Coordinates of C-alpha atoms in Angstrom, one line a residue:
M1 CA 103.3 125.8 232.4
L2 CA 99.9 127.1 231.2
D3 CA 96.4 125.8 231.7
R4 CA 95.6 123.4 228.8
D5 CA 92.1 124.6 228.7
L6 CA 93.3 128.2 228.3
I7 CA 95.3 127.3 225.2
R8 CA 92.4 125.3 223.8
R9 CA 89.7 127.9 224.4
H10 CA 91.6 131.1 223.9
P11 CA 94.5 130.4 221.5
D12 CA 94.5 134.0 220.1
A13 CA 94.9 135.5 223.6
V14 CA 97.8 133.1 224.4
R15 CA 99.5 134.0 221.1
L16 CA 99.1 137.7 221.9
G17 CA 100.6 137.3 225.4
I18 CA 103.6 135.3 224.0
S19 CA 104.1 137.8 221.2
R20 CA 104.1 140.7 223.8
K21 CA 107.3 139.1 225.2
G22 CA 108.9 139.1 221.8
I23 CA 108.8 135.3 221.7
D24 CA 107.7 133.2 218.7
A25 CA 104.1 132.2 219.3
S26 CA 104.1 129.2 216.8
I27 CA 104.3 126.9 219.8
V28 CA 100.5 127.4 220.2
D29 CA 99.9 125.8 216.8
R30 CA 102.3 122.9 217.7
F31 CA 100.4 122.3 220.9
L32 CA 96.9 122.5 219.3
E33 CA 98.0 120.1 216.5
I34 CA 99.2 117.5 219.0
D35 CA 96.3 118.1 221.3
A36 CA 93.7 117.5 218.5
E37 CA 95.4 114.2 217.6
Y38 CA 95.6 113.3 221.3
R39 CA 91.9 113.9 221.9
R40 CA 91.0 112.1 218.7
V41 CA 93.0 109.0 219.6
K42 CA 91.8 109.1 223.2
T43 CA 88.1 109.2 222.0
E44 CA 88.7 106.3 219.6
T45 CA 90.5 104.2 222.1
G46 CA 87.8 104.8 224.6
E47 CA 85.2 103.6 222.1
L48 CA 87.3 100.5 221.2
Q49 CA 87.6 99.7 224.9
A50 CA 83.8 100.1 225.4
E51 CA 83.0 98.0 222.4
S52 CA 85.5 95.3 223.5
N53 CA 83.9 95.2 226.9
R54 CA 80.4 94.9 225.4
V55 CA 81.5 92.1 223.0
S56 CA 83.3 90.2 225.9
K57 CA 80.2 90.3 228.0
S58 CA 78.2 88.8 225.2
I59 CA 80.4 85.7 224.9
G60 CA 79.0 84.1 228.1
Q61 CA 75.4 84.7 227.0
L62 CA 76.1 83.2 223.5
M63 CA 77.7 80.2 225.1
A64 CA 74.7 79.7 227.4
Q65 CA 72.4 79.9 224.4
G66 CA 74.4 77.2 222.7
K67 CA 75.6 79.5 220.0
R68 CA 79.1 78.3 219.9
D69 CA 80.0 79.6 216.5
D70 CA 78.7 83.1 217.4
A71 CA 80.6 82.9 220.7
E72 CA 83.9 82.1 218.9
A73 CA 83.3 84.9 216.5
A74 CA 82.7 87.2 219.5
K75 CA 85.9 86.1 221.0
A76 CA 87.8 86.8 217.9
R77 CA 86.1 90.2 217.6
A78 CA 86.9 91.0 221.3
K79 CA 90.6 90.2 220.8
E80 CA 90.7 92.3 217.7
L81 CA 89.1 95.3 219.5
K82 CA 91.4 94.8 222.6
D83 CA 94.5 94.7 220.3
A84 CA 93.3 97.9 218.6
A85 CA 92.7 99.6 221.9
T86 CA 96.2 98.6 223.1
V87 CA 97.7 100.2 220.0
G88 CA 95.5 103.3 220.7
E89 CA 96.7 103.4 224.4
T90 CA 100.3 103.3 223.3
R91 CA 99.7 106.1 220.8
E92 CA 97.8 108.1 223.4
K93 CA 100.8 107.9 225.8
E94 CA 103.2 108.9 223.0
L95 CA 101.0 112.0 222.3
E96 CA 100.7 112.8 226.0
T97 CA 104.5 112.8 226.3
A98 CA 104.8 114.9 223.2
M99 CA 102.3 117.4 224.5
R100 CA 104.0 117.6 227.9
E101 CA 107.3 118.4 226.2
V102 CA 105.7 121.2 224.2
E103 CA 103.9 122.4 227.4
L104 CA 107.3 122.7 229.2
E105 CA 108.5 125.0 226.5
F106 CA 105.6 127.5 226.8
P107 CA 106.5 130.9 228.3
N108 CA 104.3 132.4 230.9
L109 CA 101.9 135.2 229.9
P110 CA 102.5 138.8 231.0
H111 CA 99.9 140.3 233.3
E112 CA 97.6 142.9 231.7
S113 CA 99.2 145.7 233.8
V114 CA 102.7 145.0 232.4
P115 CA 103.8 147.8 230.1
N116 CA 104.5 146.9 226.4
G117 CA 108.1 147.2 225.3
R118 CA 110.9 145.4 223.4
D119 CA 113.8 145.3 225.9
E120 CA 115.3 146.8 229.0
T121 CA 115.5 150.3 227.5
E122 CA 111.7 150.5 227.7
N123 CA 111.4 149.4 231.4
V124 CA 109.6 151.9 233.6
V125 CA 111.2 153.5 236.7
V126 CA 108.6 153.2 239.5
R127 CA 110.4 155.0 242.3
M128 CA 113.8 155.8 243.8
W129 CA 115.2 155.8 247.3
G130 CA 118.0 157.8 248.8
E131 CA 120.5 160.1 247.2
R132 CA 123.4 159.4 245.0
P133 CA 126.6 159.8 247.0
T134 CA 129.0 162.5 246.0
Y135 CA 132.8 162.5 246.3
A136 CA 135.5 165.2 246.2
E137 CA 137.4 162.9 243.8
A138 CA 136.2 160.3 241.4
P139 CA 135.3 157.1 243.4
Q140 CA 137.4 154.0 242.8
P141 CA 135.8 150.9 241.3
H142 CA 135.2 148.1 243.8
W143 CA 137.9 145.9 242.4
D144 CA 140.5 148.5 243.2
V145 CA 139.1 149.1 246.7
A146 CA 139.0 145.3 247.3
D147 CA 142.6 144.9 246.1
R148 CA 143.9 147.8 248.2
L149 CA 142.3 146.5 251.4
G150 CA 143.0 142.8 250.7
L151 CA 139.3 141.8 250.7
V152 CA 139.1 139.7 247.5
D153 CA 141.7 137.6 245.7
L154 CA 140.7 137.1 242.1
A155 CA 144.0 135.6 241.0
R156 CA 143.9 132.8 243.5
G157 CA 140.3 132.1 242.9
A158 CA 141.1 131.6 239.2
K159 CA 144.1 129.5 240.2
I160 CA 142.1 127.2 242.5
T161 CA 139.1 126.8 240.2
G162 CA 139.1 129.0 237.1
S163 CA 137.9 132.3 235.7
G164 CA 134.8 133.6 237.4
F165 CA 135.5 132.2 240.9
V166 CA 136.5 134.4 243.8
V167 CA 138.3 134.0 247.2
Y168 CA 137.2 136.4 249.9
T169 CA 139.9 137.0 252.4
G170 CA 140.3 138.6 255.9
W171 CA 137.9 141.5 256.4
G172 CA 136.4 140.7 253.0
A173 CA 135.3 137.2 254.1
R174 CA 134.0 138.7 257.3
L175 CA 132.0 141.3 255.4
Q176 CA 130.6 138.6 253.1
R177 CA 129.5 136.5 256.1
A178 CA 128.1 139.6 257.9
L179 CA 126.0 140.5 254.9
F180 CA 124.1 137.2 254.4
T181 CA 123.6 136.9 258.2
F182 CA 122.3 140.4 258.4
M183 CA 119.9 139.8 255.4
L184 CA 118.6 136.6 256.9
D185 CA 117.9 138.4 260.2
V186 CA 116.1 141.2 258.5
Q187 CA 113.8 138.8 256.5
T188 CA 113.1 136.4 259.4
Q189 CA 113.0 138.7 262.4
K190 CA 111.5 141.8 260.8
N191 CA 109.6 140.6 257.7
G192 CA 108.2 137.4 258.9
Y193 CA 109.8 134.7 256.7
R194 CA 110.7 131.2 257.9
E195 CA 114.4 130.4 257.5
I196 CA 115.4 127.4 255.3
Y197 CA 118.9 126.1 254.7
P198 CA 118.4 124.0 251.6
P199 CA 120.5 121.4 249.7
Y200 CA 122.9 122.9 247.1
V201 CA 122.3 119.9 244.7
V202 CA 118.9 119.1 243.2
N203 CA 117.4 116.6 240.8
R204 CA 116.0 117.2 237.4
A205 CA 112.4 117.2 238.5
S206 CA 113.1 120.2 240.8
L207 CA 114.5 122.2 238.0
I208 CA 111.6 121.3 235.7
G209 CA 109.3 122.5 238.5
T210 CA 110.8 126.0 238.6
G211 CA 111.2 126.3 234.8
N212 CA 115.0 126.1 234.7
L213 CA 114.7 123.0 232.6
P214 CA 114.6 122.1 229.8
K215 CA 115.3 125.7 228.5
F216 CA 118.3 126.7 230.6
E217 CA 120.3 123.5 231.0
E218 CA 123.4 125.0 229.4
D219 CA 123.6 127.5 232.3
L220 CA 123.7 124.8 234.9
Y221 CA 126.5 122.7 236.5
R222 CA 125.5 119.1 236.2
T223 CA 127.0 116.0 237.9
T224 CA 127.6 112.6 236.3
D225 CA 124.5 111.2 238.1
D226 CA 122.1 113.8 236.6
L227 CA 122.0 116.0 239.6
F228 CA 122.6 119.8 239.4
L229 CA 124.2 122.5 241.5
I230 CA 121.5 125.0 242.2
P231 CA 121.5 128.3 240.3
T232 CA 119.5 129.9 243.1
A233 CA 117.8 128.7 246.3
E234 CA 114.5 129.4 244.5
V235 CA 114.8 125.8 243.2
P236 CA 114.9 123.9 246.5
L237 CA 112.6 126.3 248.3
T238 CA 109.9 126.1 245.7
N239 CA 110.2 122.3 245.5
L240 CA 109.7 121.8 249.2
Y241 CA 106.0 121.5 248.4
R242 CA 106.2 119.7 245.1
D243 CA 103.3 117.2 244.7
E244 CA 101.7 118.5 247.9
I245 CA 98.4 120.1 248.8
L246 CA 98.6 122.9 251.3
D247 CA 95.8 123.8 253.8
N248 CA 94.2 127.1 253.3
D249 CA 95.2 128.3 256.7
Q250 CA 98.9 127.7 255.9
L251 CA 98.9 130.5 253.3
T252 CA 100.7 132.7 252.7
V253 CA 103.8 130.6 253.2
K254 CA 106.9 132.9 253.3
L255 CA 110.4 131.2 253.1
A256 CA 113.8 132.8 253.2
G257 CA 116.8 130.7 252.3
Y258 CA 120.5 131.4 252.1
S259 CA 122.7 129.5 249.7
S260 CA 125.6 129.6 247.4
C261 CA 124.5 129.7 243.7
F262 CA 126.2 128.2 240.7
R263 CA 125.8 129.4 237.2
R264 CA 127.9 128.9 234.0
E265 CA 126.6 132.2 232.7
A266 CA 126.6 130.6 229.2
G267 CA 126.4 133.3 226.5
A268 CA 127.5 136.1 228.9
A269 CA 131.1 136.2 227.9
G270 CA 132.5 139.7 228.0
K271 CA 129.5 141.2 229.8
D272 CA 130.1 142.8 233.2
T273 CA 133.2 140.7 233.8
R274 CA 135.3 143.2 235.7
G275 CA 135.6 142.5 239.4
I276 CA 132.8 140.5 241.0
Q277 CA 129.8 141.7 239.1
R278 CA 129.3 138.4 237.2
I279 CA 130.8 135.3 238.7
H280 CA 130.0 131.6 238.6
Q281 CA 129.6 131.0 242.3
F282 CA 128.0 133.6 244.6
D283 CA 125.9 133.9 247.7
K284 CA 122.3 135.0 247.9
V285 CA 119.3 135.1 250.2
E286 CA 116.2 134.1 248.3
L287 CA 112.6 134.9 249.2
V288 CA 109.8 132.6 248.1
K289 CA 106.0 132.9 248.7
F290 CA 103.1 130.5 248.2
C291 CA 99.7 132.3 248.3
R292 CA 96.1 132.3 247.2
P293 CA 95.6 133.4 243.6
E294 CA 93.5 136.5 244.5
E295 CA 96.3 137.8 246.8
S296 CA 99.4 137.3 244.6
Y297 CA 99.7 140.8 243.3
D298 CA 99.4 142.4 246.7
E299 CA 102.0 139.8 247.9
L300 CA 104.2 141.0 245.0
E301 CA 104.2 144.5 246.3
T302 CA 105.1 143.4 249.8
L303 CA 107.8 141.1 248.4
V304 CA 109.4 144.2 246.7
A305 CA 109.2 146.1 250.0
D306 CA 110.8 143.3 251.9
A307 CA 113.7 143.1 249.5
E308 CA 114.3 146.9 249.4
S309 CA 114.2 147.1 253.2
V310 CA 117.7 145.6 253.2
L311 CA 119.0 148.4 251.0
Q312 CA 117.3 151.0 253.1
A313 CA 118.8 149.6 256.3
L314 CA 122.3 149.8 254.7
G315 CA 121.7 153.3 253.3
I316 CA 122.4 152.5 249.7
H317 CA 120.7 154.5 246.9
Y318 CA 118.6 152.4 244.5
R319 CA 115.6 152.5 242.2
I320 CA 112.7 150.2 241.5
V321 CA 112.0 149.3 237.8
E322 CA 109.0 147.6 236.4
L323 CA 110.0 145.3 233.5
C324 CA 108.3 145.7 230.2
A325 CA 106.8 142.7 228.4
G326 CA 109.9 142.2 226.2
D327 CA 112.3 142.1 229.1
L328 CA 110.1 140.0 231.4
G329 CA 111.7 136.7 230.7
A330 CA 110.0 133.4 229.9
K331 CA 108.6 132.5 233.4
G332 CA 107.3 135.7 234.9
C333 CA 103.8 137.4 234.7
K334 CA 105.0 140.6 236.3
C335 CA 108.4 141.6 237.7
Y336 CA 110.1 144.5 239.5
D337 CA 113.9 144.8 239.5
L338 CA 115.7 146.5 242.3
E339 CA 118.8 148.3 240.9
L340 CA 121.4 149.7 243.2
W341 CA 123.7 152.6 242.3
S342 CA 127.3 151.9 241.4
P343 CA 129.2 155.2 242.0
A344 CA 132.4 154.1 240.1
M345 CA 130.6 152.6 237.1
D346 CA 128.1 155.5 237.1
K347 CA 125.1 153.2 236.5
Y348 CA 122.5 151.1 238.1
L349 CA 123.0 147.4 238.6
E350 CA 120.2 144.9 239.1
I351 CA 120.4 143.4 242.6
S352 CA 117.0 141.6 242.8
S353 CA 114.2 140.5 240.6
C354 CA 110.8 140.2 242.4
T355 CA 108.5 138.1 240.2
N356 CA 104.9 136.8 240.3
F357 CA 104.7 133.6 238.4
E358 CA 101.0 133.1 239.2
A359 CA 100.3 129.3 238.7
Y360 CA 103.0 128.7 236.1
Q361 CA 105.5 127.0 238.5
A362 CA 102.7 125.4 240.6
R363 CA 101.4 123.5 237.6
R364 CA 104.9 122.3 236.7
A365 CA 105.7 121.3 240.3
N366 CA 102.0 120.2 241.1
I367 CA 101.7 122.4 244.2
K368 CA 98.0 123.0 245.2
F369 CA 96.0 124.2 248.2
R370 CA 92.5 123.4 249.4
R371 CA 90.2 126.2 250.6
A372 CA 88.1 124.0 252.7
Q373 CA 87.6 120.3 253.5
G374 CA 86.0 118.5 250.6
E375 CA 86.6 121.3 248.1
K376 CA 88.6 120.7 244.9
P377 CA 92.3 121.6 245.2
E378 CA 93.6 124.7 243.3
F379 CA 97.0 125.6 242.2
V380 CA 98.8 128.2 244.4
H381 CA 100.4 131.3 243.1
I382 CA 104.2 131.4 243.6
L383 CA 106.4 134.4 243.9
N384 CA 110.1 134.9 244.5
G385 CA 112.8 137.5 244.7
S386 CA 116.4 137.9 245.9
G387 CA 116.7 139.4 249.3
L388 CA 119.5 140.1 248.1
A389 CA 122.2 138.8 245.8
L390 CA 125.7 139.4 247.3
P391 CA 128.3 140.1 244.7
R392 CA 126.9 143.4 243.5
L393 CA 125.8 144.4 247.0
F394 CA 129.3 143.7 248.3
A395 CA 130.7 145.8 245.4
S396 CA 128.3 148.6 246.0
I397 CA 129.3 148.9 249.6
L398 CA 132.9 149.1 248.6
E399 CA 132.2 151.9 246.2
T400 CA 129.6 153.8 248.2
F401 CA 131.4 153.8 251.5
Q402 CA 135.0 154.3 250.5
Q403 CA 136.7 157.1 252.4
P404 CA 139.2 159.8 251.3
D405 CA 141.9 158.2 253.5
G406 CA 141.6 154.9 251.7
S407 CA 139.6 153.1 254.4
L408 CA 136.1 151.6 254.1
L409 CA 133.3 152.9 256.4
V410 CA 131.1 149.9 257.4
P411 CA 127.4 150.7 257.2
E412 CA 126.0 151.2 260.7
A413 CA 123.5 148.3 260.5
L414 CA 126.4 145.9 259.7
R415 CA 128.8 147.0 262.4
P416 CA 127.5 144.5 265.0
Y417 CA 128.1 141.8 262.5
V418 CA 131.4 142.9 261.1
G419 CA 132.8 144.0 264.5
T420 CA 134.4 147.3 263.4
E421 CA 133.4 150.8 262.1
F422 CA 136.2 151.0 259.5
I423 CA 138.1 148.5 257.4
R424 CA 141.6 149.8 256.8

């Protein structure tokens, strides 16, 4: 959610920012129209209330002076003014609700440093790490490796639940558990995050706070009592501090939370559906930061470094990509994607998006901090990123570390967690 005063005072700048994302900027005119009417009604209602109070106070004086007819006329006038003010208050609330609904539809504005561009083809590669692995023969895709070693059972996952759900079995289940435990240890023991194990079900207010609602409701699994399965631990982690004021010395708050994530993937039919690239339930370690506004872009760089430290520890080739304005998405001000290499598919796959939302989510969730006692609270800046998402990481390990004899070499950092050097 954007600052109302920013939209009122600099509508052209807001239009430009929205247009850079390739989004229709007519929402600015909708907001300004409602806002103008809201402020007009608010002013008129305030004047009616003030006049009503003035007239009401005069009644006693008129009665004391024996001017009964004037007093009765004043009573009638006071009632008339009060009724008109009540109508104005009702209209004011209606316009406030309408303005809030429009505000929730506003996209965030891209930071000035974000490169222009229409879509992912114009994203900018910032850096690469490691070398692409080479093989004597063409590497097998992860779904063949998983099937041969009995690590994943797609058929039984579909039988139990439906398409897009997976059963990890045997060494596959152990590798899955090893990965999220390892990633939590990296983030909490080495990178200084506080571990959180959040609820997997959240209320509507929580999803509004992070910007998932109202725009992305079709992607969510909803219960009959209007609760939702989380699409990412970002939602409960961010809402830990909803409607709270943090102390200055608490910042920066760094949280790492493991959870399963649930997404319908509406509109993604036919896209990356082979194997476990795109499934409806998956595991992920999420990183969330709450910081002072002037520090958020430095915190974004360290967030990226924290996420990529996992890939470096595992020895997986990847690249960092800065998203152009047209690929940035509705909520972000600036975003870096971590893309790991898929040897069998011969392409990079996004494994984490590290994003600075500035105060966009903080306004929606009403999360502030106070620099010193007695000072006015300010909105924090909020950042998050995956540290990391498991399906594609699992798949990349299967493809990267497959051996000529058909076995899978377990990355050295994972061996204490998995309990073996090779899976055969």
